[in-house]
XYZ file of C-alpha atoms in Angstrom:
638
model
C 37.021 -48.845 32.722
C 33.798 -47.268 33.964
C 35.369 -43.776 33.918
C 36.693 -44.340 30.403
C 33.253 -45.503 29.194
C 31.579 -42.403 30.693
C 34.157 -40.154 29.018
C 33.539 -41.862 25.676
C 29.772 -41.370 26.090
C 30.345 -37.653 26.805
C 32.643 -37.366 23.792
C 29.979 -38.918 21.568
C 27.335 -36.515 22.965
C 29.582 -33.492 22.377
C 30.421 -34.701 18.873
C 26.715 -35.168 18.108
C 25.881 -31.682 19.436
C 28.685 -30.122 17.347
C 27.489 -32.014 14.282
C 23.935 -30.742 14.787
C 25.135 -27.150 15.166
C 27.286 -27.426 12.043
C 24.380 -28.935 10.135
C 22.040 -26.154 11.225
C 24.548 -23.476 10.151
C 24.959 -25.089 6.744
C 21.181 -25.333 6.346
C 20.512 -21.810 7.553
C 23.210 -19.899 5.749
C 24.449 -22.015 2.855
C 21.322 -23.708 1.625
C 18.460 -21.280 2.107
C 16.050 -21.276 0.613
C 16.971 -24.391 -1.364
C 16.106 -27.036 1.263
C 19.612 -27.400 2.626
C 21.251 -27.538 -0.808
C 24.756 -26.128 -0.454
C 25.535 -23.141 -2.661
C 28.812 -21.316 -3.073
C 26.997 -17.949 -3.239
C 29.522 -16.420 -5.661
C 27.573 -15.919 -8.879
C 23.904 -15.501 -7.989
C 21.038 -15.117 -10.455
C 22.316 -14.711 -14.029
C 20.514 -13.786 -17.246
C 23.293 -14.390 -19.785
C 21.450 -17.086 -21.736
C 17.853 -17.757 -22.749
C 17.206 -19.227 -19.296
C 17.956 -17.904 -15.817
C 20.634 -19.682 -13.833
C 21.069 -19.511 -10.078
C 24.625 -20.320 -9.049
C 25.153 -21.970 -12.431
C 22.052 -24.197 -12.275
C 18.956 -23.646 -14.482
C 16.328 -21.707 -12.550
C 12.817 -20.513 -13.291
C 11.303 -17.703 -11.250
C 7.754 -18.506 -10.200
C 7.058 -15.444 -8.129
C 4.242 -13.746 -6.281
C 3.801 -10.271 -4.829
C 2.814 -9.705 -1.205
C 3.428 -6.248 0.268
C 4.481 -6.251 3.918
C 2.907 -2.813 4.440
C -0.520 -4.105 3.344
C -0.560 -7.168 5.610
C -0.698 -7.076 9.452
C 2.723 -8.119 10.727
C 1.094 -10.828 12.832
C -0.043 -12.432 9.547
C 3.208 -12.207 7.560
C 4.134 -15.805 8.331
C 0.653 -17.094 7.520
C 0.576 -15.388 4.111
C 4.091 -16.540 3.157
C 3.331 -20.114 4.227
C 0.256 -20.057 1.991
C 2.424 -18.711 -0.829
C 4.937 -21.510 -0.333
C 2.161 -24.108 -0.222
C 0.896 -22.888 -3.597
C 4.198 -23.637 -5.307
C 5.665 -20.117 -5.462
C 9.455 -19.978 -5.098
C 10.087 -16.206 -5.100
C 8.513 -13.353 -3.123
C 8.442 -9.864 -4.613
C 7.647 -6.689 -2.706
C 7.726 -2.963 -3.251
C 9.218 -0.572 -0.677
C 7.008 2.503 0.029
C 9.199 5.580 0.541
C 6.274 7.673 1.830
C 5.651 5.271 4.726
C 9.310 4.762 5.607
C 10.112 8.509 5.603
C 6.968 10.410 6.650
C 9.011 13.554 7.384
C 12.437 14.815 6.353
C 14.991 13.225 8.645
C 12.408 10.883 10.202
C 12.651 7.216 9.211
C 10.472 4.291 10.236
C 11.636 0.696 9.797
C 9.923 -0.641 12.914
C 7.029 -3.024 13.630
C 4.753 -3.056 10.554
C 7.525 -1.513 8.423
C 10.378 -3.796 9.519
C 11.528 -4.706 6.027
C 14.598 -6.610 7.243
C 12.414 -8.873 9.396
C 10.081 -9.490 6.441
C 12.914 -10.495 4.107
C 14.466 -12.688 6.814
C 11.102 -14.394 7.298
C 10.947 -15.078 3.564
C 14.369 -16.764 3.838
C 13.103 -18.859 6.737
C 10.138 -19.866 4.554
C 12.668 -20.920 1.863
C 11.529 -18.223 -0.557
C 13.844 -16.187 -2.742
C 13.180 -12.435 -2.892
C 13.039 -9.877 -5.688
C 13.077 -6.425 -4.123
C 11.522 -3.354 -5.756
C 12.796 -0.350 -3.772
C 11.657 2.398 -6.130
C 11.995 5.232 -5.226
C 8.755 5.459 -7.245
C 6.685 2.251 -7.070
C 3.130 3.160 -8.222
C 1.418 0.186 -6.501
C -1.834 2.188 -6.394
C -0.415 4.141 -3.440
C -0.870 7.857 -2.793
C 1.632 9.676 -5.099
C 2.961 6.294 -6.228
C 4.743 5.821 -2.904
C 6.599 9.147 -3.017
C 6.401 11.332 0.137
C 4.091 14.328 -0.152
C 6.616 16.709 1.465
C 8.520 16.659 -1.828
C 5.714 18.844 -3.218
C 6.545 21.713 -0.849
C 9.028 22.747 -3.531
C 6.927 24.617 -6.112
C 9.493 23.737 -8.827
C 9.676 20.020 -7.926
C 10.007 17.625 -10.846
C 9.446 14.120 -9.520
C 11.172 11.123 -11.109
C 13.834 13.255 -12.795
C 17.379 14.376 -12.013
C 16.002 17.643 -10.640
C 18.441 18.469 -7.766
C 15.739 18.625 -5.074
C 14.459 15.171 -5.994
C 17.921 13.630 -6.382
C 19.005 14.919 -2.983
C 15.907 13.434 -1.339
C 16.418 10.055 -3.070
C 20.049 9.941 -1.957
C 19.048 10.634 1.648
C 16.446 7.853 1.588
C 18.729 5.341 -0.127
C 21.488 6.128 2.398
C 19.138 4.742 5.065
C 17.412 2.001 3.083
C 20.080 0.276 1.001
C 22.559 -0.555 3.826
C 19.727 -2.545 5.451
C 19.345 -4.624 2.284
C 22.984 -5.252 1.320
C 23.560 -8.038 3.916
C 20.368 -9.767 2.771
C 21.575 -10.277 -0.797
C 22.202 -13.755 -2.203
C 25.986 -13.389 -2.356
C 25.989 -12.373 1.319
C 23.985 -15.441 2.327
C 20.539 -13.817 2.108
C 17.481 -14.476 -0.070
C 17.537 -11.372 -2.364
C 18.373 -12.642 -5.855
C 17.393 -9.544 -7.871
C 16.563 -5.855 -7.425
C 14.301 -3.765 -9.655
C 15.440 -0.331 -10.834
C 12.535 2.141 -10.351
C 9.205 1.096 -11.904
C 7.535 1.540 -15.288
C 9.729 4.483 -16.242
C 8.995 3.908 -19.920
C 5.454 5.275 -19.488
C 6.824 8.397 -17.762
C 10.225 8.932 -19.403
C 10.803 12.649 -18.772
C 14.568 12.422 -18.158
C 16.958 10.183 -20.103
C 19.642 10.259 -17.410
C 17.299 9.441 -14.524
C 17.339 5.633 -14.793
C 21.125 5.597 -14.966
C 21.201 7.682 -11.785
C 18.907 5.226 -9.937
C 20.920 2.230 -11.147
C 24.185 3.792 -9.947
C 22.550 4.887 -6.685
C 21.781 1.223 -5.962
C 25.125 -0.194 -7.064
C 27.280 2.451 -5.374
C 25.645 1.539 -2.047
C 26.413 -2.162 -2.403
C 23.622 -3.723 -4.482
C 25.404 -6.434 -6.471
C 22.642 -8.844 -7.524
C 20.902 -8.955 -10.895
C 19.123 -5.701 -11.784
C 15.748 -5.597 -13.555
C 13.465 -3.011 -15.092
C 9.750 -3.534 -15.651
C 7.451 -1.894 -18.222
C 4.398 -2.472 -20.369
C 5.149 -3.914 -23.819
C 4.863 -0.593 -25.673
C 7.341 1.244 -23.408
C 9.941 -1.504 -22.935
C 12.632 0.259 -24.927
C 12.325 3.682 -23.292
C 12.025 2.254 -19.759
C 15.207 0.215 -19.723
C 18.775 1.000 -18.706
C 21.997 -0.676 -19.780
C 23.066 -3.409 -17.394
C 19.535 -4.265 -16.251
C 17.327 -7.050 -17.631
C 14.082 -5.765 -19.147
C 10.864 -7.506 -18.062
C 7.273 -7.012 -19.176
C 3.927 -6.339 -17.445
C 0.691 -7.740 -18.874
C -2.660 -9.381 -18.212
C -3.259 -11.117 -21.536
C -0.481 -13.063 -23.205
C -0.019 -11.605 -26.656
C 2.580 -13.170 -28.935
C 3.475 -9.763 -30.387
C 4.210 -8.364 -26.909
C 6.610 -11.202 -26.128
C 8.278 -10.789 -29.522
C 8.873 -7.113 -28.757
C 10.669 -8.095 -25.559
C 12.811 -10.807 -27.179
C 13.663 -8.495 -30.063
C 15.135 -5.951 -27.640
C 17.172 -8.580 -25.743
C 17.290 -11.751 -27.893
C 19.771 -13.756 -25.810
C 18.234 -13.204 -22.376
C 15.538 -14.935 -20.326
C 11.961 -13.779 -20.861
C 10.105 -12.765 -17.722
C 6.611 -11.442 -17.065
C 7.454 -9.335 -14.019
C 3.830 -8.415 -13.358
C 1.174 -10.812 -14.514
C -1.940 -9.052 -13.216
C -4.132 -11.637 -11.477
C -6.954 -9.109 -11.067
C -7.253 -5.347 -10.749
C -7.842 -2.550 -8.250
C -11.192 -0.871 -7.555
C -12.372 2.727 -7.891
C -15.040 4.525 -5.857
C -18.326 4.701 -7.755
C -17.509 1.843 -10.140
C -17.840 -1.964 -9.983
C -15.578 -4.520 -8.280
C -13.091 -5.811 -10.858
C -12.603 -9.563 -11.216
C -10.663 -11.804 -13.596
C -12.188 -15.277 -14.104
C -10.007 -17.968 -12.457
C -9.847 -20.029 -15.659
C -8.501 -17.014 -17.598
C -5.789 -16.394 -15.016
C -4.628 -20.004 -14.791
C -4.669 -20.568 -18.552
C -2.378 -17.553 -19.024
C 0.020 -18.723 -16.305
C -0.003 -22.197 -17.829
C 0.920 -20.774 -21.235
C 3.676 -18.584 -19.778
C 5.227 -21.615 -18.112
C 4.744 -23.816 -21.196
C 6.848 -21.327 -23.152
C 9.655 -21.635 -20.624
C 9.269 -18.080 -19.309
C 9.531 -16.884 -15.722
C 6.588 -15.124 -14.115
C 5.605 -13.065 -11.090
C 1.952 -12.916 -10.030
C 0.877 -9.385 -9.171
C -0.775 -9.779 -6.779
C -0.571 -13.211 -5.185
C -2.144 -11.626 -2.090
C -3.162 -7.973 -2.181
C -4.137 -7.156 1.393
C -5.406 -3.703 2.377
C -4.362 -0.104 1.801
C -5.153 0.833 5.398
C -5.680 4.445 6.411
C -5.239 6.999 3.634
C -2.714 4.961 1.600
C -4.838 4.590 -1.557
C -3.952 6.448 -4.723
C -6.093 7.810 -7.558
C -6.314 8.098 -11.341
C -6.145 11.312 -13.370
C -7.084 10.050 -16.824
C -9.641 10.669 -18.270
C -10.854 12.335 -15.063
C -9.961 12.250 -11.370
C -11.126 9.041 -9.645
C -10.098 7.852 -6.178
C -9.312 4.244 -5.230
C -10.959 2.203 -2.472
C -8.941 0.976 0.564
C -9.346 -2.731 -0.222
C -6.449 -4.117 -2.246
C -8.049 -7.543 -2.573
C -7.174 -7.335 -6.286
C -9.166 -10.532 -6.933
C -5.863 -12.257 -6.152
C -5.416 -16.010 -5.447
C -5.376 -15.218 -1.703
C -8.210 -12.885 -0.724
C -7.807 -9.637 1.210
C -8.223 -11.546 4.484
C -5.981 -14.456 3.435
C -8.725 -16.858 2.344
C -8.113 -19.475 -0.335
C -9.943 -18.754 -3.588
C -10.702 -20.918 -6.595
C -7.740 -19.189 -8.263
C -5.481 -20.436 -5.473
C -6.609 -24.046 -5.831
C -6.280 -24.040 -9.627
C -2.886 -22.385 -9.417
C -1.648 -24.852 -6.794
C -2.710 -27.742 -8.977
C -0.818 -26.232 -11.917
C 2.361 -25.382 -10.006
C 2.501 -28.777 -8.318
C 3.643 -30.120 -11.704
C 6.773 -27.957 -11.704
C 9.717 -29.416 -9.807
C 11.738 -26.258 -9.123
C 9.185 -24.692 -6.823
C 10.960 -25.882 -3.705
C 13.177 -28.832 -4.342
C 10.775 -31.705 -3.585
C 8.097 -33.526 -5.534
C 5.193 -32.452 -3.321
C 4.067 -29.050 -2.073
C 3.761 -28.223 1.631
C 0.353 -28.685 3.246
C -1.993 -25.702 3.056
C -2.117 -23.827 6.389
C -5.383 -23.853 8.318
C -7.513 -20.750 7.762
C -8.128 -18.190 10.507
C -11.554 -18.053 12.089
C -13.813 -15.138 11.157
C -16.536 -13.802 13.388
C -19.663 -11.670 13.075
C -19.489 -9.666 16.310
C -22.420 -7.895 17.913
C -22.924 -4.408 16.419
C -21.245 -1.467 18.115
C -23.876 1.051 19.201
C -22.598 4.621 18.989
C -23.302 6.233 22.355
C -21.222 9.424 22.242
C -20.846 12.236 19.740
C -18.273 14.972 19.157
C -18.944 17.636 16.549
C -16.155 18.555 14.160
C -16.180 22.082 15.537
C -15.589 20.856 19.104
C -12.642 18.759 17.902
C -10.782 21.674 16.307
C -9.038 22.670 19.529
C -7.206 19.305 19.416
C -5.635 19.955 16.003
C -2.187 21.398 15.376
C -2.784 25.090 14.818
C -4.901 26.942 13.762
C -2.921 28.942 11.216
C -3.659 32.342 9.760
C -3.026 33.156 6.119
C -4.159 35.940 3.800
C -4.486 33.449 0.922
C -5.359 29.746 0.855
C -2.402 27.437 1.587
C -2.321 23.943 0.113
C -2.004 20.949 2.441
C 1.652 20.231 1.708
C 2.751 23.770 2.561
C 0.986 24.063 5.905
C 3.454 24.637 8.782
C 2.567 21.334 10.508
C 4.381 18.064 11.254
C 7.709 19.765 11.920
C 7.159 21.935 8.843
C 6.788 18.920 6.554
C 3.222 19.881 5.685
C 0.079 17.770 5.874
C 0.123 14.486 3.954
C -3.388 13.058 4.253
C -6.881 13.603 5.593
C -8.911 16.786 5.734
C -8.132 20.502 5.971
C -10.628 23.095 7.198
C -10.466 26.600 5.730
C -12.522 29.367 7.374
C -13.021 33.012 6.481
C -15.519 35.822 7.171
C -18.082 36.863 4.573
C -20.573 39.747 4.738
C -22.870 38.870 1.847
C -24.231 35.960 -0.154
C -23.857 35.274 -3.857
C -22.046 32.919 -6.184
C -19.111 30.930 -4.787
C -16.705 29.635 -7.450
C -13.952 27.097 -6.844
C -12.140 27.576 -10.163
C -11.124 23.880 -9.881
C -8.924 24.813 -6.912
C -10.600 22.345 -4.517
C -8.598 19.119 -4.288
C -10.475 16.914 -4.094
C -13.810 17.444 -2.394
C -15.162 20.126 -0.043
C -18.186 20.349 2.218
C -19.183 24.016 2.450
C -20.799 25.622 5.522
C -22.035 29.070 6.528
C -22.019 29.561 10.293
C -21.578 25.773 10.565
C -24.727 25.031 8.552
C -24.146 22.899 5.476
C -24.939 24.630 2.157
C -23.398 22.368 -0.495
C -20.531 20.414 -1.971
C -17.583 21.214 -4.216
C -16.010 18.370 -6.145
C -13.926 18.146 -9.280
C -16.768 18.799 -11.725
C -19.023 21.062 -9.616
C -17.317 24.437 -9.619
C -20.131 26.790 -8.480
C -22.287 27.046 -5.378
C -24.915 29.531 -4.219
C -24.295 31.166 -0.831
C -27.558 32.335 0.760
C -27.921 36.003 1.695
C -27.596 36.938 5.338
C -26.979 39.855 7.646
C -23.684 40.858 9.217
C -20.467 38.893 9.448
C -20.740 35.145 8.902
C -18.166 32.340 8.882
C -17.717 30.497 5.602
C -16.057 27.083 6.108
C -14.713 24.640 3.541
C -13.822 21.151 4.819
C -11.532 19.878 2.057
C -10.673 16.180 1.743
C -7.588 14.780 0.065
C -9.217 11.720 -1.528
C -5.848 10.337 -2.664
C -3.043 11.602 -4.873
C -2.691 10.221 -8.373
C -0.346 7.204 -8.341
C 0.754 7.123 -11.984
C 1.088 9.215 -15.123
C 2.619 12.565 -15.889
C 0.477 14.524 -13.427
C 2.512 13.538 -10.347
C 4.016 17.015 -9.938
C 0.509 18.521 -9.748
C -0.806 16.498 -6.803
C -0.959 19.230 -4.168
C -4.111 18.992 -2.067
C -6.469 21.200 -0.079
C -7.159 24.606 -1.617
C -4.536 25.071 -4.333
C -5.685 28.512 -5.458
C -8.263 31.225 -4.944
C -11.941 30.693 -4.144
C -14.117 33.502 -5.512
C -17.281 35.004 -4.028
C -19.028 37.175 -6.615
C -15.770 37.129 -8.631
C -13.744 38.499 -5.695
C -11.053 36.233 -4.179
C -11.661 35.306 -0.543
C -8.936 36.383 1.882
C -7.821 36.079 5.536
C -8.208 32.382 6.243
C -7.977 30.452 9.467
C -6.776 26.942 8.612
C -7.035 23.720 10.657
C -5.103 20.561 9.797
C -7.185 17.403 10.302
C -4.763 14.695 9.211
C -6.467 12.182 11.543
C -3.170 10.677 12.736
C -3.250 8.292 15.749
C -1.951 11.056 18.038
C -4.946 13.228 17.104
C -7.464 10.401 17.589
C -5.878 9.580 20.964
C -6.096 13.237 22.015
C -9.862 13.164 21.494
C -10.165 11.187 24.752
C -9.915 14.604 26.415
C -12.552 16.190 24.171
C -16.035 17.249 25.355
C -17.957 14.232 24.037
C -21.724 14.383 24.502
C -24.313 11.655 24.802
C -25.665 10.899 21.355
C -28.878 12.813 20.674
C -31.471 12.019 18.027
C -30.202 14.856 15.829
C -26.398 15.125 16.180
C -24.536 17.635 14.053
C -22.483 16.674 11.007
C -19.621 16.372 10.298
C -18.784 14.676 13.576
C -17.092 11.848 15.443
C -19.136 8.974 16.852
C -17.865 6.602 19.534
C -18.934 3.077 20.371
C -17.517 -0.209 21.678
C -16.858 -3.591 20.154
C -16.648 -6.493 22.599
C -14.358 -9.360 21.533
C -14.129 -12.123 24.096
C -11.324 -14.655 24.036
C -8.807 -14.558 21.208
C -10.061 -11.889 18.752
C -10.956 -13.085 15.248
C -10.951 -11.410 11.863
C -14.135 -9.550 11.017
C -15.472 -7.056 8.468
C -16.843 -3.613 9.323
C -20.071 -2.680 7.553
C -21.826 0.697 7.782
C -25.285 0.600 6.178
C -27.036 3.922 6.632
C -23.794 5.904 6.856
C -22.749 8.158 3.974
C -18.997 8.842 3.853
C -16.178 8.909 6.364
C -13.377 7.071 8.134
C -13.320 4.215 10.690
C -10.835 4.047 13.583
C -10.427 0.891 15.688
C -8.430 1.415 18.911
C -7.028 4.567 17.301
C -5.927 2.779 14.100
C -7.214 4.208 10.811
C -8.862 1.268 9.044
C -9.745 3.292 5.935
C -12.480 5.236 4.211
C -16.029 4.070 3.582
C -18.429 5.597 1.062
C -22.003 4.607 0.299
C -21.419 4.855 -3.478
C -19.360 1.623 -3.308
C -18.357 -0.727 -4.706
C -16.619 -1.678 -1.430
C -19.158 -2.242 1.352
C -16.972 -3.696 4.128
C -13.613 -2.805 5.662
C -11.352 -5.703 6.652
C -10.612 -5.686 10.381
C -7.848 -8.206 11.212
C -8.082 -9.997 14.552
C -4.598 -8.793 15.652
C -5.912 -5.196 15.593
C -8.406 -6.069 18.337
C -8.004 -6.502 22.077
C -9.641 -9.251 24.072
C -12.527 -7.442 25.769
C -13.445 -3.825 25.001
C -12.363 -2.143 21.753
C -12.939 1.487 20.934
C -14.729 2.250 17.657
C -14.665 5.839 16.358
C -16.355 6.826 13.117
C -15.807 10.204 11.477
C -18.910 10.805 9.360
C -19.317 13.737 6.996
C -23.065 13.937 6.413
C -25.351 11.130 7.642
C -25.130 8.286 10.143
C -27.070 5.251 11.316
C -25.303 5.276 14.744
C -24.685 1.524 14.570
C -21.584 -0.228 13.193
C -21.972 -3.825 12.038
C -19.357 -6.598 12.013
C -19.786 -9.372 9.441
C -17.931 -12.655 8.906
C -17.790 -12.200 5.119
C -16.259 -9.488 2.937
C -18.514 -7.490 0.616
C -16.502 -5.771 -2.104
C -19.541 -4.901 -4.184
C -21.132 -5.962 -7.446
C -18.493 -7.609 -9.625
C -17.649 -7.059 -13.286
C -15.131 -8.951 -15.427
C -12.004 -7.012 -16.366
C -12.120 -6.028 -20.037
């Protein structure tokens, strides 16, 4: 009897264990993200009536955009939990081709760019996903997310069926799409829809292009609902048969919605990008949208029964040289902060927009399957560290031996066509062009400097070329002298019809007394981590009272215990780039509006951290660390 009782106890234990395992499998694979609700996963998201259905049940998309490439991987979970706690049910993200394929044949889907891990985390957070894989995404990224090596082809026509572009897209999609297919709704994953390209209606150079992109997605296994997304006045020209059209806007205008419903009268209406704020431009003010304006628009969208995606819900940072630029009406570069005045700040802080939005969305039942929203996660601690005193200096000229090159050329060569990076050209940063002159006179750029050049004679600064200053006086002197132009790529235009013309560096002749300069020595200063790391071997000198510019300055930040978020501030410095432990945090520029660079705690080590500043013209030799962001004087978006 005792033996029999023991066996029965074991049987009950085994049965309980098996039941738990079966329950977990059903929860994990059949119910996500719908709180364990079983779904057959055969139909997916449908747009055949005036309301979306998901597996046959009415469904409203309440989405928010968070870009994995703009958020430290260590904070992905935190940001998605905050999204979930606000009442969002769908995550949207772009996929940046330029970051995933920095060179031909070289692909990166690791660590910060592990898209599969990001989507899987969204599923774990019980969020659906709308994926926007491009290939062009805009997103205020350099060249709209397209890789700069495409511009090596002098005949390149981006975003068309030009053979060189099509071949490159096919190669990228061959790597990207197979990673996404298993993560689709019908395969048990969270992806319920996929966007075809982005805002093609405002570009629209090739009528067959959108059909090509649509078929490129479907032929590789994308089987979920397809979407396109355009502004109201380009909805018709930006669409493609078989894909639901959605609209982008900031102010809800009845006429704009009518235009959308007129084009597709028997389909759901969705605002694919409701802009919660805006991006910032160097030399202008910090753009903000009043919280009441944002929430009242979202409230009205929902009252009308429409679906919506908040762009951005959390903007994050365009670290390094990621930021794009505008061409119209004149060239203007974007700042590295992508705070966007979004409901979650650049560093993941709750804003008044977040609280108002959470209160609004708590009244909608389909945001997660229960009557109450999850608790708001605790905020991360921020710290004002002791300033880093710069104690070593390395002149630009002493750093040149650590670059790839130099290269000799009779004529100037633009960045993208330099024989660097396995012959993929230079994507970002600075390029130094040097040649010998024997007289002074008038130096003319002919608008061939892209985008900004510091000019030196025998390493002494004589002036600046930028987009509107096309002439410069070169002082007279005896004998042979070295003329140097340090040209900065301030960011390629991210939208509009000028994409094909975004080559950087010197893109044509520079004239001295109307005679083209010849016989250049060219140095590539792309400032990649490998270059910054190599500077450990450079001949650094103790910082004197009058160091030369441009130059690199080194100091140390001490972070004891578990490092916290902080904000880098550089009063007294003019213009340059900040590197923390070799990582490019982004540009700073005294003209603002942005005054601080966000430095996430996960980028720091406990103990000593290396701080390197590349400064072009003037430095204070001290780097400050604040516990608050300063994005500059604010102005309401008009």
